[in-house]
Coordinates of C-alpha atoms in Angstrom, one line a residue:
Chain Q
M266 CA -30.0 -36.1 -5.0
S267 CA -26.7 -36.0 -4.6
V268 CA -24.3 -32.7 -3.9
K269 CA -22.4 -31.8 -5.8
V270 CA -19.2 -29.5 -4.8
I271 CA -18.9 -26.0 -6.4
T272 CA -15.3 -24.5 -6.9
V273 CA -15.8 -20.3 -7.0
G274 CA -12.7 -19.0 -5.7
E275 CA -13.9 -15.9 -6.0
D276 CA -13.6 -11.9 -4.4
I277 CA -17.0 -11.4 -2.8
L278 CA -17.0 -8.0 -4.0
G279 CA -15.5 -8.4 -7.4
A280 CA -18.6 -7.1 -9.2
N281 CA -17.7 -3.9 -6.6
E282 CA -14.2 -4.0 -8.4
E283 CA -15.5 -4.1 -12.2
K284 CA -17.1 -1.1 -10.9
A285 CA -14.6 0.9 -10.0
K286 CA -12.1 -0.4 -13.3
A287 CA -15.4 0.9 -15.9
N288 CA -15.0 4.5 -13.1
K289 CA -11.7 4.2 -13.4
S290 CA -11.7 4.3 -17.7
R291 CA -14.2 6.8 -17.3
L292 CA -12.4 9.4 -15.4
D293 CA -9.0 8.4 -17.3
S294 CA -10.4 9.4 -20.1
H295 CA -11.1 13.4 -19.4
G296 CA -7.9 13.4 -17.4
V297 CA -9.9 13.4 -13.9
L298 CA -7.2 12.8 -11.3
T299 CA -9.7 12.2 -8.4
I300 CA -8.8 11.0 -4.7
N301 CA -10.9 9.6 -2.5
I302 CA -10.9 10.8 0.7
M303 CA -11.2 8.7 3.7
S304 CA -10.7 8.7 7.9
S305 CA -13.7 8.9 10.5
P306 CA -16.1 11.3 10.9
G307 CA -15.3 15.2 12.3
A308 CA -11.5 14.0 11.3
G309 CA -11.0 16.9 8.5
K310 CA -12.3 15.6 5.0
T311 CA -14.5 18.7 4.5
S312 CA -12.0 20.9 6.2
L313 CA -9.8 19.5 4.1
I314 CA -11.1 19.6 0.1
L315 CA -12.2 23.0 1.7
S316 CA -8.9 24.3 1.9
S317 CA -7.4 22.7 -0.6
I318 CA -10.5 24.2 -2.9
K319 CA -9.8 28.1 -1.8
S320 CA -5.7 26.9 -2.7
L321 CA -6.0 25.2 -6.0
K322 CA -9.3 27.2 -7.3
E323 CA -7.1 29.1 -10.3
K324 CA -4.8 26.5 -10.2
A325 CA -6.9 23.2 -11.9
R326 CA -11.0 22.9 -11.9
M327 CA -12.5 20.7 -9.4
A328 CA -15.5 18.6 -8.2
V329 CA -16.6 17.4 -5.1
I330 CA -19.0 14.3 -4.7
E331 CA -19.4 14.4 -0.9
G332 CA -21.0 10.5 0.5
D333 CA -22.6 11.4 4.0
V334 CA -25.2 8.6 6.1
A335 CA -27.3 11.4 5.2
S336 CA -27.9 15.4 4.6
S337 CA -26.6 18.4 3.0
V338 CA -24.3 20.2 5.6
D339 CA -20.8 19.3 3.9
A340 CA -22.3 20.1 -0.6
D341 CA -24.7 23.5 0.6
K342 CA -20.6 24.3 2.1
I343 CA -18.6 23.2 -1.3
N344 CA -21.7 24.8 -3.5
E345 CA -20.7 28.4 -1.9
M346 CA -17.4 28.2 -2.9
G347 CA -18.8 27.8 -7.3
I348 CA -17.8 24.2 -7.4
P349 CA -19.8 21.4 -9.5
V350 CA -21.1 19.0 -6.5
V351 CA -22.6 16.0 -5.9
Q352 CA -24.6 15.1 -2.8
I353 CA -24.8 11.3 -1.9
N354 CA -27.0 9.7 1.3
T355 CA -26.2 6.4 2.1
A356 CA -28.8 6.2 4.3
G357 CA -27.5 4.0 6.7
G358 CA -24.8 3.0 4.6
C359 CA -21.5 2.8 6.1
H360 CA -19.2 3.4 3.6
L361 CA -20.0 4.1 -0.7
D362 CA -19.4 2.4 -3.4
A363 CA -18.6 2.0 -7.0
N364 CA -21.8 1.6 -7.8
M365 CA -22.8 4.5 -5.7
V366 CA -20.8 6.4 -7.7
E367 CA -21.1 5.9 -11.5
S368 CA -24.3 7.6 -10.9
A369 CA -22.2 9.9 -9.1
L370 CA -20.6 10.9 -12.1
N371 CA -23.7 11.4 -14.6
G372 CA -24.2 14.8 -12.6
L373 CA -20.8 16.5 -12.8
P374 CA -19.0 18.4 -15.8
L375 CA -15.8 15.6 -16.3
K376 CA -15.2 17.2 -19.6
E377 CA -14.2 20.5 -18.0
T378 CA -13.2 18.6 -14.2
D379 CA -9.3 18.0 -14.2
L380 CA -9.1 17.0 -9.3
L381 CA -12.1 15.2 -8.5
F382 CA -12.8 14.5 -4.6
I383 CA -14.8 12.0 -3.2
E384 CA -15.4 12.4 0.4
N385 CA -16.2 8.9 2.4
V386 CA -18.3 8.1 4.8
G387 CA -16.7 9.3 7.7
N388 CA -15.6 5.2 9.2
L389 CA -12.1 3.5 9.5
I390 CA -13.3 0.0 9.1
C391 CA -14.4 -1.0 5.7
P392 CA -14.8 2.5 3.4
N393 CA -10.9 1.1 2.2
A394 CA -12.6 -2.5 1.2
F395 CA -15.0 -1.2 -1.6
T396 CA -13.0 0.7 -4.3
L397 CA -14.9 3.9 -6.3
G398 CA -12.5 3.7 -9.2
E399 CA -10.1 6.2 -7.5
D400 CA -6.3 7.0 -8.8
K401 CA -5.3 7.8 -5.3
R402 CA -6.4 6.6 -1.4
V403 CA -6.0 9.7 1.0
M404 CA -6.4 9.2 4.3
I405 CA -6.9 12.1 6.6
S406 CA -6.3 10.6 11.3
S407 CA -6.5 14.0 13.8
M408 CA -4.9 14.2 16.4
P409 CA -7.8 14.2 18.9
E410 CA -8.3 10.4 18.1
G411 CA -4.3 9.4 19.8
D412 CA -1.4 8.5 18.7
D413 CA -2.0 5.0 18.7
K414 CA -5.7 4.4 16.1
P415 CA -2.5 3.0 12.8
Y416 CA -2.7 -0.7 14.8
K417 CA -6.3 -0.5 16.2
Y418 CA -7.2 0.6 12.0
P419 CA -4.3 -1.3 9.3
A420 CA -6.0 -1.8 7.5
M421 CA -7.1 2.0 6.7
F422 CA -3.1 2.7 7.2
A423 CA -1.8 -0.5 5.0
D424 CA -4.1 0.5 1.9
S425 CA -3.8 5.0 2.0
D426 CA -1.5 6.6 -1.0
V427 CA -1.4 9.5 1.6
V428 CA -2.3 9.9 5.5
L429 CA -2.3 13.7 6.6
L430 CA -2.2 13.9 10.8
N431 CA -5.1 16.8 10.8
K432 CA -4.9 19.3 13.4
I433 CA -1.2 19.6 14.8
D434 CA -2.3 22.9 15.6
L435 CA -3.7 21.1 18.5
Q436 CA -0.6 19.2 19.7
P437 CA 0.0 21.3 22.8
Y438 CA -3.2 20.6 23.9
L439 CA -2.5 16.7 23.5
D440 CA -0.9 13.7 24.8
F441 CA 0.0 12.6 21.1
N442 CA 3.4 10.8 20.7
V443 CA 4.3 11.9 17.0
D444 CA 6.9 9.6 16.2
S445 CA 5.6 6.4 17.8
F446 CA 2.6 8.2 15.3
M447 CA 4.0 8.0 12.0
K448 CA 6.9 5.4 12.8
S449 CA 3.6 2.4 13.0
V450 CA 2.0 4.3 10.0
T451 CA 5.6 4.0 7.8
G452 CA 5.2 0.3 9.6
L453 CA 2.0 -0.4 8.2
N454 CA 2.7 0.7 4.9
P455 CA 6.5 1.5 4.1
D456 CA 5.0 3.7 0.4
V457 CA 3.1 6.1 2.9
I458 CA 3.2 9.8 1.7
L459 CA 2.6 11.6 5.8
F460 CA 2.2 15.4 5.3
P461 CA 1.1 16.3 9.4
V462 CA -1.2 19.4 8.4
S463 CA -3.5 22.3 10.3
C464 CA -6.3 22.7 8.1
K465 CA -7.1 25.4 10.7
N466 CA -4.2 28.0 10.9
G467 CA -2.9 26.4 7.0
E468 CA 0.1 24.7 8.9
G469 CA 2.1 22.2 6.6
M470 CA -0.8 22.5 3.9
E471 CA 2.1 23.4 1.4
A472 CA 3.4 20.3 0.7
W473 CA 0.3 18.5 1.3
L474 CA -0.9 21.0 -1.8
N475 CA 2.3 20.9 -3.8
W476 CA 2.3 17.1 -3.7
L477 CA -1.7 17.2 -4.6
E478 CA -0.6 20.6 -7.5
S479 CA 2.5 17.6 -9.3
A480 CA -1.1 14.5 -9.8
V481 CA -3.5 17.1 -11.5
K482 CA -0.8 17.7 -13.7
G483 CA 0.7 14.2 -13.7
K484 CA -2.3 12.4 -14.9
K485 CA -2.6 14.9 -17.2
K486 CA 0.1 14.5 -19.3
K487 CA -1.3 11.1 -19.5
Chain C
M180 CA -23.6 -1.9 8.3
H181 CA -20.8 -2.4 5.8
E182 CA -22.0 -6.4 6.1
F183 CA -25.3 -5.9 4.7
S184 CA -23.9 -4.6 0.8
I185 CA -20.8 -7.7 1.2
T186 CA -24.1 -9.9 2.3
E187 CA -26.4 -8.6 -1.4
S188 CA -22.8 -9.6 -3.4
M189 CA -22.2 -13.3 -1.9
L190 CA -25.7 -13.6 -2.6
S191 CA -25.7 -13.1 -6.0
L192 CA -22.3 -14.2 -6.8
A193 CA -23.4 -17.9 -5.1
L194 CA -26.9 -18.0 -7.3
E195 CA -25.0 -16.8 -10.3
K196 CA -22.8 -19.8 -10.5
A197 CA -25.4 -22.4 -8.8
N198 CA -27.4 -20.4 -11.9
E199 CA -24.4 -21.1 -14.2
A200 CA -24.3 -24.7 -12.8
K201 CA -28.2 -25.3 -13.5
A202 CA -28.6 -26.2 -9.9
G203 CA -31.4 -27.0 -8.3
R204 CA -30.8 -25.7 -4.7
I205 CA -27.3 -24.2 -3.1
T206 CA -27.4 -26.3 0.3
R207 CA -23.8 -24.7 1.4
I208 CA -21.6 -22.2 1.2
N209 CA -17.8 -22.3 1.9
L210 CA -16.6 -18.5 2.7
V211 CA -12.9 -17.1 3.7
V212 CA -12.9 -14.1 5.8
G213 CA -9.7 -12.8 7.4
E214 CA -9.8 -11.1 10.8
L215 CA -8.7 -8.2 9.3
S216 CA -11.7 -7.4 6.8
G217 CA -14.0 -6.3 9.5
I218 CA -16.9 -8.6 8.2
V219 CA -18.7 -10.5 11.1
S220 CA -20.1 -13.5 10.5
E221 CA -23.8 -13.0 12.4
C222 CA -24.1 -10.1 10.7
V223 CA -23.7 -11.7 7.7
Q224 CA -25.4 -14.5 8.3
F225 CA -28.1 -13.1 9.7
Y226 CA -28.9 -10.1 6.8
F227 CA -28.4 -13.4 4.6
D228 CA -31.2 -15.7 6.0
A229 CA -33.3 -12.2 5.1
I230 CA -32.9 -11.8 2.2
S231 CA -32.1 -15.1 0.5
K232 CA -35.1 -16.6 2.1
N233 CA -36.7 -16.4 -2.4
T234 CA -34.0 -18.4 -3.8
I235 CA -32.6 -21.4 -4.8
A236 CA -30.1 -20.3 -1.8
G237 CA -33.1 -19.9 0.8
G238 CA -31.8 -22.0 4.4
A239 CA -28.5 -22.8 2.8
E240 CA -25.7 -22.8 5.5
L241 CA -22.9 -20.5 5.4
V242 CA -19.1 -21.6 6.9
F243 CA -16.5 -19.1 7.4
E244 CA -12.7 -19.9 7.8
T245 CA -11.6 -17.5 9.2
K246 CA -7.9 -16.7 9.0
P247 CA -5.5 -14.8 11.1
T248 CA -4.0 -11.1 10.7
T249 CA -0.7 -12.9 9.5
V250 CA 2.4 -10.3 9.0
R251 CA 6.3 -10.5 7.6
C252 CA 9.2 -8.8 9.1
H253 CA 10.7 -6.2 6.0
K254 CA 14.1 -6.9 7.7
C255 CA 14.1 -10.2 9.1
N256 CA 11.3 -11.9 6.4
N257 CA 10.1 -13.8 10.4
V258 CA 6.7 -14.4 9.6
F259 CA 4.5 -13.5 13.2
T260 CA 1.0 -12.7 14.3
P261 CA 1.1 -9.0 15.6
G262 CA -0.6 -8.6 19.1
D263 CA -2.7 -5.7 19.6
H264 CA -0.9 -2.4 20.0
N265 CA 2.5 -4.2 18.8
W266 CA 3.4 -4.9 15.4
A267 CA 6.8 -4.8 16.0
C268 CA 8.5 -8.0 15.2
P269 CA 9.2 -10.1 18.0
E270 CA 12.4 -11.5 17.1
C271 CA 14.9 -8.0 15.5
H272 CA 11.8 -5.6 16.8
E273 CA 11.9 -3.9 13.5
T274 CA 7.9 -1.9 13.0
G275 CA 8.4 -2.2 9.4
I276 CA 5.9 -5.4 7.7
D277 CA 3.4 -6.4 4.8
I278 CA 0.1 -7.7 5.4
I279 CA 0.7 -11.1 4.1
S280 CA -3.4 -12.6 5.0
G281 CA -6.0 -11.7 7.5
R282 CA -8.0 -9.3 4.9
E283 CA -9.8 -12.2 2.8
C284 CA -12.9 -11.9 1.3
Y285 CA -13.7 -14.3 -0.8
M286 CA -16.2 -17.2 -1.9
E287 CA -14.3 -20.9 -2.1
S288 CA -17.3 -22.9 -3.3
I289 CA -20.6 -23.1 -2.9
E290 CA -22.2 -27.4 -2.4
V291 CA -25.7 -27.2 -4.9
E292 CA -28.7 -29.8 -5.7

């Protein structure tokens, strides 16, 4: 039998992209600003969400999708604050995908939501390759991880709209070169918005919260 | 672990294209994968062999073309391959760059019978 070559030329993750677009239109129709939060494990994703909820509780109606390999520890903390939350357990999977998010959206009151945080699985390798339907990608890099992370995980830093440098309260104990970190992040991603913050003592959080609040307002106007 | 979901998507795309062409068997899948995509080809092959077994793609050969990371300097437009920890332009030492290749993750073609 003769061999025939079929030209494909399609992105392997095209099916995920399609699903992500559908999620985005669904969220857009309700005017929900959706933030995909990515970082390594322990960089402060849950702390950032909890502290943002605390500060914006009177100003925006929020909801959370929690992605974890296992457990509902993070979702429980959010639930205690009276915020609608859906836990996705990826059962070993290292990232969230648009399909998982589609199911999670069914469990949230989208009509009564202004701001949705999606906490991705802690991982710096692949979550950026799987679009979920988000408006903005927010990455957290924390000082104890070291200032060399941008060039070790370049795609992650290049694909983020916002990078938060967290745990700046620990700087006196670390050999972290802030200038070199900032220079490499902006080198990889000239349009990035950088916020040095400490979720623990609140330092720098005002700038992040102001950005977030204006992004919520901007989305509502559309 | 992300190789598993990538392999699943890749197999379903290949099967879809083969069905459209009414092919009886897929013998080869040609893939283009960038260095920055974080995809380990050995992992994809391992998962592929397991999940394609009972399909018309069972036994197909996966061929990976790896694209190196190349970047373009914002200041002088020099195109270069960055070093491990040094992404500054070797010509003008500027650090602002655009990634122009290395993120690829697509199926170029399939060969069918």
